[in-house]
Coordinates of C-alpha atoms in Angstrom, one line a residue:
Chain A
M1 CA 109.3 108.5 168.2
E2 CA 111.0 105.2 168.1
D3 CA 108.4 103.7 165.9
H4 CA 110.4 104.6 162.7
H5 CA 113.0 102.1 163.8
D6 CA 110.5 99.1 164.1
N7 CA 109.1 99.9 160.8
H8 CA 111.7 98.2 158.7
V9 CA 113.2 95.4 160.5
T10 CA 114.6 93.0 158.0
S11 CA 114.0 89.4 158.8
Y12 CA 116.8 86.9 159.0
A13 CA 115.4 85.0 156.1
Q14 CA 115.3 88.1 153.9
N15 CA 119.0 88.8 154.8
F16 CA 119.9 85.4 153.7
K17 CA 118.0 85.5 150.4
I18 CA 119.8 88.9 149.7
L19 CA 123.2 87.2 150.3
F20 CA 122.2 84.3 148.0
V21 CA 121.3 86.7 145.2
L22 CA 124.6 88.5 145.7
L23 CA 126.6 85.3 145.7
L24 CA 124.8 84.3 142.4
L25 CA 125.7 87.7 140.8
T26 CA 129.4 87.1 141.9
I27 CA 129.4 83.8 140.1
S28 CA 127.8 85.2 137.1
T29 CA 130.5 88.1 137.0
I30 CA 133.1 85.4 137.1
L31 CA 131.5 83.2 134.4
I32 CA 130.9 86.2 132.1
I33 CA 134.5 87.2 132.4
K34 CA 135.6 83.8 131.6
L35 CA 133.3 83.6 128.6
D36 CA 135.1 86.8 127.3
L37 CA 132.5 88.9 125.4
G38 CA 135.2 91.0 123.9
P39 CA 134.7 94.7 124.2
Y40 CA 131.5 94.1 126.2
T41 CA 133.2 92.1 129.0
V42 CA 134.2 95.2 131.1
A43 CA 130.8 96.8 130.5
M44 CA 129.1 93.5 131.7
A45 CA 131.3 93.2 134.7
L46 CA 130.6 96.9 135.8
F47 CA 126.8 96.4 135.1
L48 CA 126.7 93.4 137.4
A49 CA 128.8 95.3 140.1
S50 CA 126.2 98.1 139.8
V51 CA 123.4 95.7 140.3
K52 CA 125.0 94.4 143.5
T53 CA 125.7 97.8 144.7
T54 CA 122.0 98.8 144.3
I55 CA 121.1 95.5 146.2
V56 CA 123.5 96.2 149.0
L57 CA 122.4 99.8 149.3
T58 CA 118.6 99.1 149.1
Y59 CA 118.4 96.0 151.4
F60 CA 121.5 95.8 153.7
M61 CA 121.9 99.5 154.1
H62 CA 118.1 99.7 154.5
L63 CA 117.6 102.6 152.1
K64 CA 114.3 101.0 151.2
G65 CA 112.9 102.2 154.5
E66 CA 114.7 105.4 154.7
K67 CA 113.2 108.9 154.2
L68 CA 112.9 110.2 150.7
I69 CA 115.4 112.9 151.2
L70 CA 118.1 110.4 152.2
R71 CA 117.4 108.3 149.1
L72 CA 117.5 111.5 146.9
M73 CA 120.9 112.4 148.4
V74 CA 122.3 108.9 147.6
G75 CA 120.9 108.9 144.1
G76 CA 122.3 112.3 143.6
V77 CA 125.7 111.5 144.7
F78 CA 126.0 108.6 142.3
L79 CA 124.6 110.7 139.4
L80 CA 127.3 113.4 140.3
F81 CA 130.1 110.7 140.3
A82 CA 128.7 109.3 136.8
I83 CA 128.9 112.9 135.5
I84 CA 132.5 113.3 136.7
V85 CA 133.4 110.0 135.1
I86 CA 131.7 111.1 131.7
I87 CA 133.5 114.5 131.8
T88 CA 136.8 112.9 132.5
F89 CA 136.5 110.6 129.6
I90 CA 135.3 113.3 127.3
D91 CA 138.4 115.2 128.3
Y92 CA 140.7 112.1 127.8
Y93 CA 139.4 111.1 124.3
F94 CA 139.0 114.6 122.8
R95 CA 142.0 116.4 124.1
I96 CA 144.5 117.5 121.4
I97 CA 147.9 117.2 122.7
Chain B
M1 CA 114.1 115.8 161.1
S2 CA 112.5 113.8 163.7
T3 CA 112.0 114.9 167.3
P4 CA 115.3 114.5 169.3
E5 CA 114.7 111.5 171.6
H6 CA 115.2 111.9 175.2
T7 CA 117.2 109.2 176.9
E8 CA 115.7 108.3 180.2
H9 CA 118.1 105.4 180.9
S10 CA 121.3 107.4 181.5
E11 CA 121.9 109.5 184.7
H12 CA 122.3 112.7 182.8
S13 CA 119.9 113.6 180.1
E14 CA 121.3 113.4 176.6
Y15 CA 119.7 114.1 173.2
I16 CA 120.1 111.9 170.4
D17 CA 118.7 112.8 167.1
V18 CA 118.7 109.5 165.2
E19 CA 117.8 110.8 161.7
T20 CA 120.5 113.5 161.8
G21 CA 123.1 111.1 163.2
K22 CA 122.3 108.7 160.3
M23 CA 122.4 111.4 157.7
G24 CA 125.8 112.5 159.1
M25 CA 127.2 109.0 158.5
W26 CA 125.9 109.1 154.9
L27 CA 127.5 112.3 154.2
F28 CA 130.7 110.8 155.4
L29 CA 130.2 107.7 153.2
F30 CA 129.8 110.2 150.2
T31 CA 133.3 111.5 150.9
E32 CA 134.5 107.9 151.0
L33 CA 132.9 107.2 147.6
F34 CA 134.8 110.0 146.1
L35 CA 138.0 109.0 147.7
F36 CA 137.8 105.7 146.0
G37 CA 135.9 107.2 143.0
G38 CA 138.9 109.3 142.2
L39 CA 141.2 106.3 142.2
F40 CA 138.7 104.3 140.0
I41 CA 138.9 107.2 137.5
V42 CA 142.7 107.1 137.5
Y43 CA 142.5 103.4 136.9
A44 CA 140.1 103.8 134.1
V45 CA 142.0 106.3 132.3
M46 CA 145.5 104.5 132.8
R47 CA 143.6 101.2 131.6
A48 CA 142.5 103.0 128.4
R49 CA 146.0 104.2 127.8
Y50 CA 148.1 101.0 128.8
G51 CA 145.5 98.2 128.0
E52 CA 148.1 95.7 127.0
D53 CA 150.3 96.3 130.0
F54 CA 147.2 96.2 132.3
H55 CA 146.3 92.9 130.7
H56 CA 149.8 91.3 131.5
A57 CA 149.9 92.7 134.9
A58 CA 146.5 91.5 136.0
L59 CA 147.4 88.0 135.2
E60 CA 149.8 88.1 138.1
L61 CA 147.0 88.5 140.6
N62 CA 145.4 85.5 142.1
A63 CA 141.7 85.5 141.1
F64 CA 140.9 82.7 143.5
I65 CA 142.1 84.6 146.6
G66 CA 140.1 87.7 145.2
A67 CA 137.0 85.6 144.8
T68 CA 137.3 84.0 148.2
N69 CA 137.7 87.4 149.6
T70 CA 134.5 88.6 147.8
V71 CA 132.5 85.8 149.4
V72 CA 133.9 86.4 152.8
L73 CA 133.0 90.2 152.6
L74 CA 129.5 89.4 151.2
V75 CA 128.8 86.9 154.1
S76 CA 130.1 89.4 156.7
S77 CA 127.9 92.0 155.3
M78 CA 124.9 89.8 155.9
T79 CA 126.0 88.9 159.4
V80 CA 126.4 92.5 160.3
A81 CA 123.0 93.3 158.8
M82 CA 121.5 90.4 160.8
S83 CA 123.1 91.6 163.9
L84 CA 121.0 94.8 163.5
T85 CA 117.8 92.8 163.0
A86 CA 118.8 90.8 166.3
I87 CA 119.2 94.1 168.3
Q88 CA 115.9 95.3 167.1
K89 CA 114.3 92.0 168.2
S90 CA 116.1 92.5 171.6
Q91 CA 118.2 89.3 170.9
K92 CA 121.3 90.6 172.6
N93 CA 123.4 87.4 172.7
L94 CA 122.5 86.7 169.1
A95 CA 123.6 90.3 168.0
V96 CA 127.0 89.8 169.8
G97 CA 127.5 86.5 168.2
L98 CA 126.7 87.9 164.8
I99 CA 129.0 90.9 165.2
F100 CA 131.7 88.5 166.4
C101 CA 131.2 86.4 163.2
T102 CA 131.6 89.6 161.0
L103 CA 134.9 90.3 163.0
L104 CA 136.1 86.7 162.4
L105 CA 135.3 87.1 158.7
A106 CA 137.1 90.5 158.7
G107 CA 140.2 88.5 160.1
V108 CA 139.9 85.8 157.4
F109 CA 140.0 88.7 154.8
M110 CA 143.1 90.2 156.3
I111 CA 144.9 86.8 156.5
N112 CA 144.1 86.2 152.9
K113 CA 145.6 89.7 152.1
Y114 CA 148.7 88.8 154.0
F115 CA 149.3 85.7 151.8
E116 CA 148.6 87.6 148.8
Y117 CA 150.8 90.6 149.6
G118 CA 153.4 88.0 151.0
H119 CA 153.5 86.4 147.5
K120 CA 153.8 89.7 145.7
F121 CA 156.7 90.8 148.0
S122 CA 158.5 87.4 147.6
L123 CA 158.5 88.1 143.7
H124 CA 159.7 91.6 144.6
L125 CA 156.7 93.2 143.2
Y126 CA 156.2 96.0 145.4
P127 CA 156.4 99.9 144.8
G128 CA 160.1 100.9 144.5
S129 CA 161.5 97.5 144.1
D130 CA 164.2 96.8 141.4
V131 CA 161.9 94.2 139.6
M132 CA 159.2 96.7 139.6
R133 CA 161.2 99.6 138.3
N134 CA 162.2 97.6 135.2
L135 CA 158.7 96.8 134.2
P136 CA 156.9 98.4 131.3
K137 CA 155.3 101.8 132.3
G138 CA 151.7 100.5 132.4
E139 CA 152.6 97.5 134.6
I140 CA 154.1 99.8 137.1
M141 CA 151.0 101.9 137.0
F142 CA 148.8 98.7 137.5
F143 CA 150.7 97.4 140.5
G144 CA 150.9 100.8 142.0
L145 CA 147.2 101.3 141.7
Y146 CA 146.8 97.7 142.9
F147 CA 148.7 98.3 146.1
L148 CA 147.2 101.8 146.7
M149 CA 143.5 100.7 146.2
T150 CA 143.6 97.3 147.9
G151 CA 145.9 98.9 150.7
L152 CA 143.5 101.8 151.3
H153 CA 140.6 99.3 151.3
L154 CA 142.5 97.0 153.8
F155 CA 142.9 100.1 156.0
H156 CA 139.1 100.5 155.9
V157 CA 138.6 96.9 156.8
V158 CA 140.9 97.4 159.9
V159 CA 138.9 100.7 160.9
G160 CA 135.6 98.9 160.4
G161 CA 137.0 96.0 162.5
I162 CA 137.8 98.4 165.4
L163 CA 134.5 100.2 165.0
L164 CA 132.5 96.9 165.2
T165 CA 134.5 95.8 168.2
I166 CA 133.3 98.9 170.0
V167 CA 129.7 98.2 168.9
M168 CA 130.0 94.6 170.1
L169 CA 131.2 95.8 173.5
R170 CA 128.5 98.3 173.9
V171 CA 125.8 95.8 172.8
K172 CA 127.3 93.5 175.5
S173 CA 127.1 96.0 178.1
G174 CA 123.6 97.0 177.1
K175 CA 124.5 100.6 176.1
I176 CA 123.3 99.7 172.6
N177 CA 119.8 98.2 172.9
K178 CA 116.4 98.0 171.3
E179 CA 115.8 101.7 171.8
H180 CA 119.3 103.1 171.1
F181 CA 121.3 101.6 168.4
L182 CA 122.4 104.5 166.3
L183 CA 126.1 103.5 166.6
H184 CA 125.4 100.0 165.6
E185 CA 123.5 101.2 162.5
N186 CA 126.2 103.5 161.5
G187 CA 128.9 100.9 162.2
A188 CA 127.0 98.5 159.9
L189 CA 126.7 101.2 157.3
Y190 CA 130.5 101.6 157.3
W191 CA 131.0 97.8 157.0
H192 CA 128.7 97.7 154.0
L193 CA 130.6 100.5 152.5
V194 CA 133.8 98.3 152.7
D195 CA 131.9 95.6 151.0
L196 CA 130.6 98.0 148.2
I197 CA 134.2 99.1 147.4
W198 CA 135.4 95.6 147.2
I199 CA 132.4 94.7 144.8
F200 CA 134.2 97.0 142.3
L201 CA 137.8 96.4 143.1
F202 CA 137.5 92.7 142.7
P203 CA 136.4 92.4 139.0
L204 CA 138.5 95.5 137.9
L205 CA 141.7 94.3 139.3
Y206 CA 141.5 90.5 139.5
L207 CA 139.1 89.4 136.7
I208 CA 139.4 91.7 133.7
T209 CA 142.7 90.6 132.3

Protein backbone atom coordinates (compact mmCIF):
# COMPACT_ATOMS: atom_id res chain seq x y z
CA MET A 1 0.00 0.00 0.00
CA GLU A 2 2.65 2.46 1.01
CA ASP A 3 5.32 0.93 -1.14
CA HIS A 4 4.55 3.20 -4.10
CA HIS A 5 5.87 6.00 -1.94
CA ASP A 6 9.19 4.39 -1.24
CA ASN A 7 9.71 3.43 -4.85
CA HIS A 8 10.96 6.81 -5.97
CA VAL A 9 12.77 8.62 -3.22
CA THR A 10 15.02 11.10 -4.97
CA SER A 11 18.42 11.24 -3.27
CA TYR A 12 19.88 14.52 -2.01
CA ALA A 13 22.75 14.25 -4.48
CA GLN A 14 20.31 13.82 -7.37
CA ASN A 15 18.34 16.89 -6.26
CA PHE A 16 21.54 18.89 -6.15
CA LYS A 17 22.57 17.75 -9.62
CA ILE A 18 19.20 18.82 -11.00
CA LEU A 19 19.62 22.26 -9.45
CA PHE A 20 23.08 22.50 -11.01
CA VAL A 21 21.68 21.72 -14.47
CA LEU A 22 18.88 24.25 -13.97
CA LEU A 23 21.36 26.96 -12.98
CA LEU A 24 23.52 26.17 -16.01
CA LEU A 25 20.45 26.52 -18.25
CA THR A 26 19.62 29.86 -16.61
CA ILE A 27 23.14 31.14 -17.31
CA SER A 28 22.86 29.91 -20.91
CA THR A 29 19.56 31.77 -21.29
CA ILE A 30 21.17 35.02 -20.11
CA LEU A 31 24.22 34.50 -22.37
CA ILE A 32 22.15 33.64 -25.44
CA ILE A 33 20.06 36.78 -25.01
CA LYS A 34 23.23 38.86 -24.53
CA LEU A 35 24.63 37.36 -27.75
CA ASP A 36 21.46 38.40 -29.59
CA LEU A 37 20.60 35.88 -32.27
CA GLY A 38 18.22 38.29 -33.91
CA PRO A 39 14.84 36.74 -34.66
CA TYR A 40 15.89 33.48 -33.02
CA THR A 41 16.57 35.03 -29.59
CA VAL A 42 13.00 34.73 -28.30
CA ALA A 43 12.66 31.23 -29.75
CA MET A 44 15.89 30.12 -28.04
CA ALA A 45 14.87 31.68 -24.70
CA LEU A 46 11.49 29.93 -24.85
CA PHE A 47 13.12 26.66 -25.87
CA LEU A 48 15.51 26.80 -22.88
CA ALA A 49 12.60 27.70 -20.57
CA SER A 50 10.72 24.65 -21.88
CA VAL A 51 13.74 22.42 -21.21
CA LYS A 52 13.90 23.77 -17.66
CA THR A 53 10.17 23.20 -17.23
CA THR A 54 10.51 19.61 -18.39
CA ILE A 55 13.35 19.00 -15.93
CA VAL A 56 11.39 20.51 -13.01
CA LEU A 57 8.27 18.49 -13.93
CA THR A 58 10.18 15.23 -14.37
CA TYR A 59 12.50 15.31 -11.38
CA PHE A 60 11.42 17.91 -8.80
CA MET A 61 7.73 17.19 -9.29
CA HIS A 62 8.48 13.45 -9.52
CA LEU A 63 6.50 12.82 -12.70
CA LYS A 64 9.13 10.25 -13.60
CA GLY A 65 7.89 7.88 -10.92
CA GLU A 66 4.20 8.67 -11.31
CA LYS A 67 1.51 6.57 -12.90
CA LEU A 68 1.15 6.70 -16.69
CA ILE A 69 -2.31 8.32 -16.47
CA LEU A 70 -0.93 11.33 -14.60
CA ARG A 71 1.93 11.75 -17.07
CA LEU A 72 -0.51 11.58 -19.96
CA MET A 73 -2.72 14.18 -18.29
CA VAL A 74 0.18 16.60 -17.85
CA GLY A 75 1.36 16.02 -21.42
CA GLY A 76 -2.19 16.49 -22.70
CA VAL A 77 -2.64 19.79 -20.88
CA PHE A 78 0.58 21.21 -22.30
CA LEU A 79 -0.44 20.03 -25.76
CA LEU A 80 -3.82 21.75 -25.31
CA PHE A 81 -2.07 24.96 -24.28
CA ALA A 82 0.22 24.78 -27.33
CA ILE A 83 -2.82 24.35 -29.61
CA ILE A 84 -4.51 27.38 -28.02
CA VAL A 85 -1.39 29.49 -28.59
CA ILE A 86 -1.15 28.37 -32.22
CA ILE A 87 -4.84 29.06 -32.88
CA THR A 88 -4.54 32.51 -31.27
CA PHE A 89 -1.64 33.39 -33.54
CA ILE A 90 -3.33 32.06 -36.66
CA ASP A 91 -6.24 34.32 -35.74
CA TYR A 92 -3.95 37.28 -35.07
CA TYR A 93 -1.91 37.05 -38.26
CA PHE A 94 -4.65 36.15 -40.72
CA ARG A 95 -7.45 38.30 -39.44
CA ILE A 96 -8.66 40.86 -41.96
CA ILE A 97 -9.69 43.99 -40.16
CA MET B 1 -6.72 4.23 -8.13
CA SER B 2 -4.85 2.66 -5.25
CA THR B 3 -6.61 1.20 -2.26
CA PRO B 4 -7.55 3.84 0.27
CA GLU B 5 -5.15 3.68 3.14
CA HIS B 6 -6.37 3.34 6.65
CA THR B 7 -4.76 5.53 9.26
CA GLU B 8 -4.21 3.64 12.44
CA HIS B 9 -2.46 6.43 14.30
CA SER B 10 -5.35 8.84 14.67
CA GLU B 11 -8.11 8.25 17.20
CA HIS B 12 -10.91 8.19 14.66
CA SER B 13 -10.31 6.26 11.49
CA GLU B 14 -9.83 8.35 8.40
CA TYR B 15 -9.42 7.38 4.77
CA ILE B 16 -6.73 8.99 2.72
CA ASP B 17 -6.51 8.12 -0.95
CA VAL B 18 -3.03 9.31 -1.84
CA GLU B 19 -3.26 8.85 -5.60
CA THR B 20 -6.55 10.71 -5.91
CA GLY B 21 -5.33 13.43 -3.56
CA LYS B 22 -2.33 13.99 -5.76
CA MET B 23 -4.35 13.93 -8.96
CA GLY B 24 -6.66 16.56 -7.49
CA MET B 25 -3.65 18.76 -6.86
CA TRP B 26 -2.47 18.30 -10.43
CA LEU B 27 -5.91 19.24 -11.77
CA PHE B 28 -5.70 22.43 -9.72
CA LEU B 29 -2.22 23.10 -11.11
CA PHE B 30 -3.65 22.76 -14.64
CA THR B 31 -6.10 25.57 -13.91
CA GLU B 32 -3.15 27.66 -12.69
CA LEU B 33 -1.33 26.92 -15.93
CA PHE B 34 -4.23 28.34 -17.91
CA LEU B 35 -4.56 31.33 -15.60
CA PHE B 36 -0.99 32.37 -16.37
CA GLY B 37 -1.11 30.88 -19.86
CA GLY B 38 -3.87 33.31 -20.80
CA LEU B 39 -1.70 36.21 -19.67
CA PHE B 40 1.26 34.85 -21.62
CA ILE B 41 -0.88 34.80 -24.77
CA VAL B 42 -1.91 38.44 -24.16
CA TYR B 43 1.78 39.26 -23.71
CA ALA B 44 2.73 37.45 -26.93
CA VAL B 45 0.08 39.16 -29.06
CA MET B 46 0.82 42.61 -27.61
CA ARG B 47 4.51 42.06 -28.12
CA ALA B 48 3.86 41.16 -31.74
CA ARG B 49 1.86 44.38 -32.13
CA TYR B 50 4.02 46.82 -30.11
CA GLY B 51 7.51 45.33 -30.52
CA GLU B 52 9.34 48.69 -30.32
CA ASP B 53 7.49 49.88 -27.22
CA PHE B 54 8.03 46.56 -25.46
CA HIS B 55 11.73 46.82 -26.22
CA HIS B 56 12.01 50.29 -24.66
CA ALA B 57 9.88 49.47 -21.65
CA ALA B 58 11.72 46.24 -20.87
CA LEU B 59 15.00 48.17 -20.63
CA GLU B 60 13.53 49.81 -17.53
CA LEU B 61 13.49 46.48 -15.66
CA ASN B 62 16.43 45.41 -13.56
CA ALA B 63 17.67 42.15 -15.09
CA PHE B 64 20.06 41.63 -12.17
CA ILE B 65 17.24 41.50 -9.61
CA GLY B 66 15.32 39.25 -11.99
CA ALA B 67 18.27 36.87 -12.31
CA THR B 68 18.83 36.86 -8.54
CA ASN B 69 15.20 35.94 -7.98
CA THR B 70 15.48 33.17 -10.56
CA VAL B 71 18.37 31.63 -8.66
CA VAL B 72 16.55 32.11 -5.33
CA LEU B 73 13.46 30.28 -6.63
CA LEU B 74 15.45 27.46 -8.23
CA VAL B 75 17.37 26.84 -4.98
CA SER B 76 14.13 26.98 -2.98
CA SER B 77 12.62 24.45 -5.36
CA MET B 78 15.54 22.14 -4.58
CA THR B 79 15.26 22.60 -0.80
CA VAL B 80 11.54 21.77 -0.84
CA ALA B 81 12.21 18.70 -3.02
CA MET B 82 14.95 17.68 -0.57
CA SER B 83 12.58 18.12 2.40
CA LEU B 84 10.33 15.53 0.76
CA THR B 85 13.32 13.19 0.49
CA ALA B 86 14.05 13.82 4.18
CA ILE B 87 10.50 12.99 5.29
CA GLN B 88 10.57 9.80 3.23
CA LYS B 89 13.78 8.85 5.02
CA SER B 90 12.21 9.74 8.40
CA GLN B 91 14.72 12.57 8.94
CA LYS B 92 12.20 14.85 10.62
CA ASN B 93 14.50 17.64 11.82
CA LEU B 94 16.22 17.86 8.47
CA ALA B 95 12.83 18.08 6.75
CA VAL B 96 11.78 20.94 9.03
CA GLY B 97 15.09 22.71 8.42
CA LEU B 98 14.80 22.36 4.65
CA ILE B 99 11.24 23.71 4.59
CA PHE B 100 12.45 26.57 6.77
CA CYS B 101 15.21 27.29 4.20
CA THR B 102 12.54 27.36 1.49
CA LEU B 103 10.54 29.88 3.52
CA LEU B 104 13.64 32.03 4.04
CA LEU B 105 14.29 32.01 0.30
CA ALA B 106 10.66 32.97 -0.31
CA GLY B 107 11.34 35.89 2.04
CA VAL B 108 14.43 36.90 0.05
CA PHE B 109 12.34 36.78 -3.13
CA MET B 110 9.73 39.08 -1.59
CA ILE B 111 12.36 41.53 -0.29
CA ASN B 112 13.85 41.74 -3.78
CA LYS B 113 10.39 42.36 -5.18
CA TYR B 114 9.85 45.09 -2.58
CA PHE B 115 12.93 46.96 -3.79
CA GLU B 116 12.04 46.36 -7.42
CA TYR B 117 8.48 47.64 -7.06
CA GLY B 118 9.71 50.45 -4.80
CA HIS B 119 12.04 51.66 -7.53
CA LYS B 120 9.22 51.61 -10.10
CA PHE B 121 6.96 53.54 -7.74
CA SER B 122 9.67 56.15 -7.10
CA LEU B 123 9.80 56.69 -10.88
CA HIS B 124 5.99 56.97 -10.83
CA LEU B 125 5.76 53.90 -13.02
CA TYR B 126 2.63 52.23 -11.75
CA PRO B 127 -0.77 51.68 -13.32
CA GLY B 128 -2.79 54.88 -13.29
CA SER B 129 0.06 57.30 -12.60
CA ASP B 130 0.43 60.48 -14.66
CA VAL B 131 3.85 59.41 -15.93
CA MET B 132 2.49 56.12 -17.15
CA ARG B 133 -0.58 57.66 -18.75
CA ASN B 134 1.66 59.74 -21.02
CA LEU B 135 3.76 56.80 -22.22
CA PRO B 136 3.26 55.27 -25.68
CA LYS B 137 0.43 52.72 -25.84
CA GLY B 138 2.71 49.68 -26.02
CA GLU B 139 4.73 50.75 -22.97
CA ILE B 140 1.55 51.19 -20.93
CA MET B 141 0.62 47.67 -22.04
CA PHE B 142 4.04 46.30 -21.07
CA PHE B 143 4.05 47.82 -17.59
CA GLY B 144 0.44 46.82 -17.07
CA LEU B 145 1.28 43.21 -17.93
CA TYR B 146 4.49 43.41 -15.89
CA PHE B 147 2.62 44.45 -12.74
CA LEU B 148 -0.25 42.03 -13.34
CA MET B 149 1.91 38.99 -14.05
CA THR B 150 4.61 39.55 -11.42
CA GLY B 151 1.93 40.66 -8.93
CA LEU B 152 -0.14 37.53 -9.50
CA HIS B 153 3.04 35.49 -9.23
CA LEU B 154 3.98 37.27 -6.00
CA PHE B 155 0.55 36.41 -4.63
CA HIS B 156 1.32 32.77 -5.40
CA VAL B 157 4.63 33.08 -3.55
CA VAL B 158 2.74 34.35 -0.48
CA VAL B 159 0.15 31.55 -0.69
CA GLY B 160 2.92 28.97 -1.19
CA GLY B 161 4.72 30.40 1.84
CA ILE B 162 1.60 30.03 4.00
CA LEU B 163 1.03 26.49 2.73
CA LEU B 164 4.61 25.46 3.43
CA THR B 165 4.44 27.02 6.92
CA ILE B 166 1.46 24.76 7.66
CA VAL B 167 3.39 21.78 6.25
CA MET B 168 6.42 22.67 8.40
CA LEU B 169 4.33 22.85 11.58
CA ARG B 170 2.69 19.52 10.79
CA VAL B 171 6.04 17.87 10.13
CA LYS B 172 7.21 19.24 13.48
CA SER B 173 4.17 17.87 15.32
CA GLY B 174 4.52 14.51 13.59
CA LYS B 175 1.19 14.72 11.75
CA ILE B 176 3.18 14.51 8.54
CA ASN B 177 5.51 11.52 8.73
CA LYS B 178 7.07 8.76 6.65
CA GLU B 179 3.67 7.11 6.11
CA HIS B 180 1.48 10.16 5.62
CA PHE B 181 2.91 13.04 3.67
CA LEU B 182 0.30 13.83 1.03
CA LEU B 183 -0.02 17.46 2.17
CA HIS B 184 3.75 17.80 2.09
CA GLU B 185 3.85 16.41 -1.46
CA ASN B 186 1.07 18.70 -2.64
CA GLY B 187 2.63 21.73 -0.93
CA ALA B 188 5.88 20.96 -2.71
CA LEU B 189 4.05 20.59 -6.04
CA TYR B 190 2.52 24.03 -5.54
CA TRP B 191 5.91 25.53 -4.77
CA HIS B 192 7.40 24.00 -7.92
CA LEU B 193 4.57 25.56 -9.92
CA VAL B 194 5.57 28.97 -8.55
CA ASP B 195 9.08 28.23 -9.78
CA LEU B 196 7.84 27.05 -13.20
CA ILE B 197 5.90 30.26 -13.81
CA TRP B 198 8.94 32.35 -12.94
CA ILE B 199 11.06 30.30 -15.38
CA PHE B 200 8.94 31.84 -18.15
CA LEU B 201 8.34 35.26 -16.61
CA PHE B 202 12.04 35.98 -16.16
CA PRO B 203 13.24 35.74 -19.79
CA LEU B 204 10.04 37.20 -21.26
CA LEU B 205 9.88 40.31 -19.07
CA TYR B 206 13.47 40.99 -17.99
CA LEU B 207 15.73 39.61 -20.68
CA ILE B 208 14.20 39.96 -24.11
CA THR B 209 14.64 43.67 -24.71
